[in-house]
mmCIF file of C-alpha atoms and ligand atoms in Angstrom:
data_model
loop_
_atom_site.group_PDB
_atom_site.id
_atom_site.type_symbol
_atom_site.label_atom_id
_atom_site.label_comp_id
_atom_site.label_asym_id
_atom_site.label_seq_id
_atom_site.Cartn_x
_atom_site.Cartn_y
_atom_site.Cartn_z
ATOM 1 C CA MET A 827 -107.021 3.874 33.352
ATOM 2 C CA ARG A 828 -104.865 5.405 30.654
ATOM 3 C CA ARG A 829 -101.151 5.574 31.315
ATOM 4 C CA LYS A 830 -99.161 8.785 31.529
ATOM 5 C CA MET A 831 -96.112 9.075 29.315
ATOM 6 C CA ILE A 832 -93.146 11.423 29.185
ATOM 7 C CA ALA A 833 -91.299 10.952 25.912
ATOM 8 C CA GLY A 834 -88.071 12.644 24.862
ATOM 9 C CA ASN A 835 -87.683 13.072 21.114
ATOM 10 C CA TRP A 836 -83.997 13.589 20.477
ATOM 11 C CA LYS A 837 -84.555 14.204 16.754
ATOM 12 C CA MET A 838 -81.169 14.154 14.932
ATOM 13 C CA ASN A 839 -79.083 14.604 18.057
ATOM 14 C CA LYS A 840 -76.588 12.432 19.981
ATOM 15 C CA THR A 841 -73.974 9.995 18.801
ATOM 16 C CA ILE A 842 -74.180 6.414 20.060
ATOM 17 C CA GLN A 843 -71.733 7.231 22.839
ATOM 18 C CA GLU A 844 -73.686 10.304 23.870
ATOM 19 C CA ALA A 845 -76.884 8.290 23.874
ATOM 20 C CA ARG A 846 -75.270 5.637 26.095
ATOM 21 C CA ASP A 847 -73.962 8.273 28.497
ATOM 22 C CA PHE A 848 -77.408 9.828 28.755
ATOM 23 C CA LEU A 849 -79.096 6.516 29.506
ATOM 24 C CA SER A 850 -76.513 5.593 32.133
ATOM 25 C CA LYS A 851 -77.647 8.679 34.079
ATOM 26 C CA LEU A 852 -81.229 7.437 33.957
ATOM 27 C CA GLN A 853 -80.795 3.874 35.204
ATOM 28 C CA HIS A 854 -82.472 2.868 38.455
ATOM 29 C CA LEU A 855 -84.885 5.657 37.981
ATOM 30 C CA GLU A 856 -87.769 5.997 40.376
ATOM 31 C CA PRO A 857 -89.705 8.953 39.068
ATOM 32 C CA LYS A 858 -92.203 10.509 41.452
ATOM 33 C CA GLN A 859 -94.838 10.168 38.787
ATOM 34 C CA ARG A 860 -95.591 6.687 37.550
ATOM 35 C CA ALA A 861 -95.441 7.716 33.923
ATOM 36 C CA ARG A 862 -93.955 5.657 31.147
ATOM 37 C CA VAL A 863 -90.516 7.055 30.336
ATOM 38 C CA VAL A 864 -89.740 6.916 26.635
ATOM 39 C CA LEU A 865 -86.599 7.887 24.715
ATOM 40 C CA CYS A 866 -86.976 8.382 20.962
ATOM 41 C CA ALA A 867 -83.476 8.110 19.566
ATOM 42 C CA PRO A 868 -81.905 8.099 16.085
ATOM 43 C CA TYR A 869 -81.817 4.638 14.502
ATOM 44 C CA LEU A 870 -78.085 4.128 15.019
ATOM 45 C CA SER A 871 -78.344 4.472 18.784
ATOM 46 C CA LEU A 872 -81.385 2.238 19.179
ATOM 47 C CA PRO A 873 -79.611 -1.144 19.547
ATOM 48 C CA ALA A 874 -77.178 0.218 22.138
ATOM 49 C CA LEU A 875 -80.011 1.751 24.137
ATOM 50 C CA ALA A 876 -82.428 -1.163 23.807
ATOM 51 C CA ASP A 877 -79.697 -3.545 25.041
ATOM 52 C CA VAL A 878 -79.335 -1.819 28.384
ATOM 53 C CA ALA A 879 -82.567 0.072 29.059
ATOM 54 C CA ILE A 880 -84.428 -1.156 32.103
ATOM 55 C CA PRO A 881 -87.981 -0.284 33.165
ATOM 56 C CA PRO A 882 -89.437 2.258 33.415
ATOM 57 C CA VAL A 883 -87.310 3.455 30.467
ATOM 58 C CA GLU A 884 -88.550 2.364 27.035
ATOM 59 C CA ILE A 885 -86.795 2.943 23.730
ATOM 60 C CA CYS A 886 -88.631 4.241 20.695
ATOM 61 C CA ALA A 887 -87.764 4.988 17.057
ATOM 62 C CA GLN A 888 -88.571 8.296 15.375
ATOM 63 C CA ASN A 889 -89.972 6.812 12.183
ATOM 64 C CA VAL A 890 -90.765 3.462 10.599
ATOM 65 C CA HIS A 891 -91.734 2.367 7.099
ATOM 66 C CA PHE A 892 -95.035 0.690 6.231
ATOM 67 C CA ALA A 893 -93.623 -2.087 4.059
ATOM 68 C CA PRO A 894 -92.221 -5.224 5.698
ATOM 69 C CA SER A 895 -89.224 -5.160 3.323
ATOM 70 C CA GLY A 896 -88.363 -4.140 -0.223
ATOM 71 C CA ALA A 897 -86.883 -1.479 -2.448
ATOM 72 C CA TYR A 898 -87.211 1.527 -0.114
ATOM 73 C CA THR A 899 -83.704 2.910 0.104
ATOM 74 C CA GLY A 900 -82.894 4.432 3.473
ATOM 75 C CA GLU A 901 -85.947 3.056 5.268
ATOM 76 C CA VAL A 902 -86.391 0.729 8.251
ATOM 77 C CA SER A 903 -89.255 -1.714 8.848
ATOM 78 C CA VAL A 904 -91.255 -2.726 11.897
ATOM 79 C CA GLU A 905 -89.686 -6.169 11.819
ATOM 80 C CA MET A 906 -86.163 -4.710 11.883
ATOM 81 C CA LEU A 907 -87.012 -2.625 14.928
ATOM 82 C CA LYS A 908 -88.636 -5.523 16.739
ATOM 83 C CA GLU A 909 -85.525 -7.608 16.132
ATOM 84 C CA ILE A 910 -83.489 -5.165 18.226
ATOM 85 C CA ASP A 911 -86.187 -5.047 20.907
ATOM 86 C CA VAL A 912 -87.686 -1.730 19.935
ATOM 87 C CA HIS A 913 -91.462 -1.986 19.959
ATOM 88 C CA MET A 914 -92.534 1.591 19.403
ATOM 89 C CA SER A 915 -92.028 4.485 16.985
ATOM 90 C CA ILE A 916 -93.098 8.073 16.521
ATOM 91 C CA ILE A 917 -94.855 8.530 13.210
ATOM 92 C CA GLY A 918 -96.025 11.622 11.375
ATOM 93 C CA HIS A 919 -93.914 14.137 13.241
ATOM 94 C CA SER A 920 -94.484 17.559 11.661
ATOM 95 C CA GLU A 921 -90.815 17.692 10.658
ATOM 96 C CA ARG A 922 -91.311 14.510 8.640
ATOM 97 C CA ARG A 923 -94.573 15.770 7.202
ATOM 98 C CA GLU A 924 -92.891 19.028 6.200
ATOM 99 C CA TYR A 925 -89.312 18.135 5.169
ATOM 100 C CA PHE A 926 -89.919 14.592 3.916
ATOM 101 C CA ASN A 927 -93.364 15.091 2.415
ATOM 102 C CA GLU A 928 -95.044 12.446 4.544
ATOM 103 C CA THR A 929 -98.707 12.339 3.653
ATOM 104 C CA ASP A 930 -101.677 11.229 5.720
ATOM 105 C CA GLU A 931 -102.088 8.389 3.258
ATOM 106 C CA ALA A 932 -98.584 7.106 3.995
ATOM 107 C CA LEU A 933 -99.155 7.582 7.713
ATOM 108 C CA ASN A 934 -102.324 5.556 7.556
ATOM 109 C CA LYS A 935 -100.329 2.723 5.979
ATOM 110 C CA LYS A 936 -97.761 3.056 8.745
ATOM 111 C CA VAL A 937 -100.382 2.841 11.496
ATOM 112 C CA GLN A 938 -101.910 -0.202 9.847
ATOM 113 C CA ALA A 939 -98.536 -1.909 9.361
ATOM 114 C CA ALA A 940 -97.574 -1.221 12.962
ATOM 115 C CA VAL A 941 -100.710 -2.481 14.679
ATOM 116 C CA LYS A 942 -100.710 -5.596 12.524
ATOM 117 C CA GLU A 943 -97.351 -6.458 14.095
ATOM 118 C CA GLU A 944 -98.408 -5.423 17.602
ATOM 119 C CA PHE A 945 -96.050 -2.476 17.371
ATOM 120 C CA GLU A 946 -96.907 0.714 19.224
ATOM 121 C CA VAL A 947 -96.936 4.191 17.678
ATOM 122 C CA ILE A 948 -96.926 7.774 18.848
ATOM 123 C CA LEU A 949 -98.907 9.374 16.047
ATOM 124 C CA CYS A 950 -98.299 13.117 15.753
ATOM 125 C CA CYS A 951 -100.725 15.742 14.540
ATOM 126 C CA GLY A 952 -100.924 19.514 14.771
ATOM 127 C CA GLU A 953 -101.719 22.698 12.940
ATOM 128 C CA LYS A 954 -99.442 25.363 11.481
ATOM 129 C CA LEU A 955 -99.472 28.970 12.679
ATOM 130 C CA GLU A 956 -101.480 30.279 9.739
ATOM 131 C CA GLU A 957 -104.061 27.548 10.280
ATOM 132 C CA ARG A 958 -104.463 28.542 13.923
ATOM 133 C CA GLU A 959 -104.620 32.214 13.055
ATOM 134 C CA ALA A 960 -107.406 31.439 10.616
ATOM 135 C CA GLY A 961 -109.231 29.554 13.385
ATOM 136 C CA ASN A 962 -108.969 26.221 11.554
ATOM 137 C CA GLN A 963 -106.900 24.301 14.089
ATOM 138 C CA PHE A 964 -109.625 21.862 15.149
ATOM 139 C CA GLN A 965 -110.567 21.033 11.588
ATOM 140 C CA VAL A 966 -106.925 20.557 10.528
ATOM 141 C CA VAL A 967 -106.130 18.154 13.350
ATOM 142 C CA GLU A 968 -109.398 16.322 12.876
ATOM 143 C CA ASP A 969 -108.744 15.876 9.149
ATOM 144 C CA GLN A 970 -105.250 14.543 9.861
ATOM 145 C CA LEU A 971 -106.477 12.007 12.390
ATOM 146 C CA ARG A 972 -109.485 10.864 10.372
ATOM 147 C CA ALA A 973 -107.107 10.091 7.494
ATOM 148 C CA ASP A 974 -104.276 8.640 9.609
ATOM 149 C CA LEU A 975 -106.602 6.330 11.539
ATOM 150 C CA ALA A 976 -108.870 5.259 8.666
ATOM 151 C CA ASP A 977 -109.802 1.575 8.857
ATOM 152 C CA VAL A 978 -107.923 1.003 12.104
ATOM 153 C CA LYS A 979 -109.906 -1.356 14.317
ATOM 154 C CA PRO A 980 -110.995 -0.253 17.808
ATOM 155 C CA GLU A 981 -109.337 -3.337 19.316
ATOM 156 C CA ASP A 982 -105.974 -2.246 17.882
ATOM 157 C CA MET A 983 -106.145 1.265 19.292
ATOM 158 C CA TYR A 984 -104.374 0.204 22.493
ATOM 159 C CA LEU A 985 -101.229 0.390 20.322
ATOM 160 C CA VAL A 986 -101.840 3.993 19.283
ATOM 161 C CA ASN A 987 -100.820 7.025 21.322
ATOM 162 C CA ILE A 988 -101.543 10.447 19.901
ATOM 163 C CA ALA A 989 -99.293 13.487 20.253
ATOM 164 C CA TYR A 990 -100.771 16.906 19.606
ATOM 165 C CA GLU A 991 -97.900 19.138 18.557
ATOM 166 C CA PRO A 992 -98.876 22.551 17.182
ATOM 167 C CA VAL A 993 -96.184 23.278 14.601
ATOM 168 C CA TRP A 994 -95.800 26.890 15.737
ATOM 169 C CA ALA A 995 -94.869 25.729 19.247
ATOM 170 C CA ILE A 996 -92.089 23.332 18.210
ATOM 171 C CA GLY A 997 -88.608 24.578 19.005
ATOM 172 C CA THR A 998 -89.850 28.156 19.182
ATOM 173 C CA GLY A 999 -90.143 28.604 22.933
ATOM 174 C CA LYS A 1000 -93.850 29.358 22.388
ATOM 175 C CA THR A 1001 -95.892 26.797 24.289
ATOM 176 C CA ALA A 1002 -99.594 26.541 23.628
ATOM 177 C CA SER A 1003 -101.377 27.742 26.733
ATOM 178 C CA ALA A 1004 -102.349 24.821 28.940
ATOM 179 C CA GLN A 1005 -105.988 25.611 28.160
ATOM 180 C CA ASP A 1006 -105.430 25.654 24.373
ATOM 181 C CA ALA A 1007 -103.566 22.354 24.598
ATOM 182 C CA GLN A 1008 -106.347 20.898 26.770
ATOM 183 C CA ASP A 1009 -109.041 22.091 24.356
ATOM 184 C CA MET A 1010 -107.353 20.327 21.452
ATOM 185 C CA CYS A 1011 -106.658 17.131 23.409
ATOM 186 C CA GLN A 1012 -110.310 17.066 24.486
ATOM 187 C CA HIS A 1013 -111.351 17.583 20.878
ATOM 188 C CA ILE A 1014 -109.145 14.645 19.859
ATOM 189 C CA ARG A 1015 -110.664 12.448 22.569
ATOM 190 C CA ARG A 1016 -114.178 13.280 21.370
ATOM 191 C CA LEU A 1017 -113.132 12.440 17.832
ATOM 192 C CA LEU A 1018 -111.838 9.056 19.033
ATOM 193 C CA ALA A 1019 -115.218 8.389 20.625
ATOM 194 C CA GLU A 1020 -116.878 9.149 17.305
ATOM 195 C CA LEU A 1021 -114.403 7.142 15.193
ATOM 196 C CA PHE A 1022 -114.162 4.183 17.580
ATOM 197 C CA ASN A 1023 -116.031 4.127 20.875
ATOM 198 C CA GLU A 1024 -116.055 5.632 24.374
ATOM 199 C CA THR A 1025 -113.644 3.049 25.741
ATOM 200 C CA VAL A 1026 -111.027 3.818 23.096
ATOM 201 C CA ALA A 1027 -111.512 7.542 23.713
ATOM 202 C CA ASP A 1028 -111.114 7.027 27.432
ATOM 203 C CA GLU A 1029 -108.069 4.780 27.253
ATOM 204 C CA THR A 1030 -105.973 6.416 24.534
ATOM 205 C CA THR A 1031 -102.931 8.283 25.810
ATOM 206 C CA ILE A 1032 -102.831 11.793 24.344
ATOM 207 C CA LEU A 1033 -99.612 13.765 24.649
ATOM 208 C CA TYR A 1034 -98.904 17.437 24.141
ATOM 209 C CA GLY A 1035 -95.643 18.547 22.509
ATOM 210 C CA GLY A 1036 -94.153 21.929 21.692
ATOM 211 C CA SER A 1037 -91.663 23.772 23.911
ATOM 212 C CA VAL A 1038 -92.437 21.656 26.984
ATOM 213 C CA LYS A 1039 -89.908 22.491 29.729
ATOM 214 C CA PRO A 1040 -89.421 21.586 33.383
ATOM 215 C CA ASP A 1041 -91.122 24.831 34.354
ATOM 216 C CA ASN A 1042 -94.294 24.394 32.316
ATOM 217 C CA ILE A 1043 -94.845 20.628 32.345
ATOM 218 C CA ALA A 1044 -96.823 20.530 35.592
ATOM 219 C CA GLU A 1045 -99.407 22.990 34.335
ATOM 220 C CA LEU A 1046 -99.883 20.977 31.156
ATOM 221 C CA MET A 1047 -100.030 17.618 32.935
ATOM 222 C CA ALA A 1048 -102.674 18.955 35.322
ATOM 223 C CA MET A 1049 -105.109 19.193 32.416
ATOM 224 C CA GLU A 1050 -107.810 16.559 32.255
ATOM 225 C CA ASP A 1051 -107.149 15.326 28.719
ATOM 226 C CA ILE A 1052 -103.355 15.700 28.581
ATOM 227 C CA ASP A 1053 -101.747 12.388 29.521
ATOM 228 C CA GLY A 1054 -98.165 13.154 28.726
ATOM 229 C CA ALA A 1055 -95.567 15.189 26.914
ATOM 230 C CA LEU A 1056 -93.448 14.714 23.814
ATOM 231 C CA VAL A 1057 -90.397 16.824 24.449
ATOM 232 C CA GLY A 1058 -87.657 17.905 22.054
ATOM 233 C CA GLY A 1059 -85.069 20.423 23.253
ATOM 234 C CA ALA A 1060 -85.637 19.949 26.987
ATOM 235 C CA SER A 1061 -85.091 16.179 26.699
ATOM 236 C CA LEU A 1062 -81.501 16.467 25.497
ATOM 237 C CA GLU A 1063 -79.844 17.085 28.875
ATOM 238 C CA PRO A 1064 -80.226 14.367 31.527
ATOM 239 C CA MET A 1065 -80.837 16.851 34.343
ATOM 240 C CA SER A 1066 -83.548 18.609 32.403
ATOM 241 C CA PHE A 1067 -85.150 15.306 31.384
ATOM 242 C CA LEU A 1068 -85.083 14.077 34.985
ATOM 243 C CA LYS A 1069 -86.816 17.274 36.092
ATOM 244 C CA LEU A 1070 -89.514 16.672 33.497
ATOM 245 C CA LEU A 1071 -90.129 13.226 34.984
ATOM 246 C CA ASP A 1072 -90.525 14.640 38.474
ATOM 247 C CA TYR A 1073 -93.127 17.263 37.680
ATOM 248 C CA GLU A 1074 -95.550 17.924 40.531
ATOM 249 C CA VAL A 1075 -99.183 18.433 39.663
HETATM 250 P P1 LIG B 1818 -89.473 21.115 21.385
HETATM 251 O O1 LIG B 1818 -89.780 20.535 22.728
HETATM 252 O O2 LIG B 1818 -88.005 21.348 21.156
HETATM 253 O O3 LIG B 1818 -90.336 22.302 21.079
HETATM 254 O O4 LIG B 1818 -89.874 19.979 20.314
HETATM 255 C C1 LIG B 1818 -91.117 19.405 20.373
HETATM 256 C C2 LIG B 1818 -91.152 18.236 19.465
HETATM 257 O O5 LIG B 1818 -91.145 18.392 18.256
HETATM 258 C C3 LIG B 1818 -91.156 16.897 20.072
HETATM 259 O O6 LIG B 1818 -91.450 15.931 19.113
#
């Protein structure tokens, strides 16, 4: 049975102190839903959070480099994250693809580097508005994932979660309709069956992200192929994040 996951992506928000204060409001959490609860924080806050986080809260980075070490100014490796007890990172967020020119080729190296070290990823994909308007959304997402997951072994796919985040829905208040999100997540699951096998397709956690809020999360989570949410803006306030965790399907 694949696990549900609610992940907050804080992006470039919160000082270390603010991050600590947020987490202190989440301790001893018993969410109604038995989803994994994941906080994706800026690098600087990760050690402070990882030191005190207790289950079900897990701490996640927002990016990681593919090389184990070397001349990559400003970058952080899998090994460095594991040393501070962080065992998971987002990769390929559309903001990194767009503002930092991350290519599918680089992302493929990141997935490979991560799984080799038993490090989990939330791999993001999603189409831009003009691609959806042209009716190319399925092809765009499929092309991204085929490239990002090239040469990954089926037995390593337990370390890969996929987040479908249509770029036009991020931070805009425009959520994909639950049916559109479901259609894409189903398409992704079928692609996983083709690329790997039925078991991988069945067991991979697929998240939706893009203007998820306490008042629309239940509708999204009720969809067959949507196993979780990757949430930006609505994850920044503890009360809002707690409401997301207690969605009722
Ligand atoms: P918003 O929830 O603010 O639209 O952001 C979504 C996102 O990019 C999460 O990674």
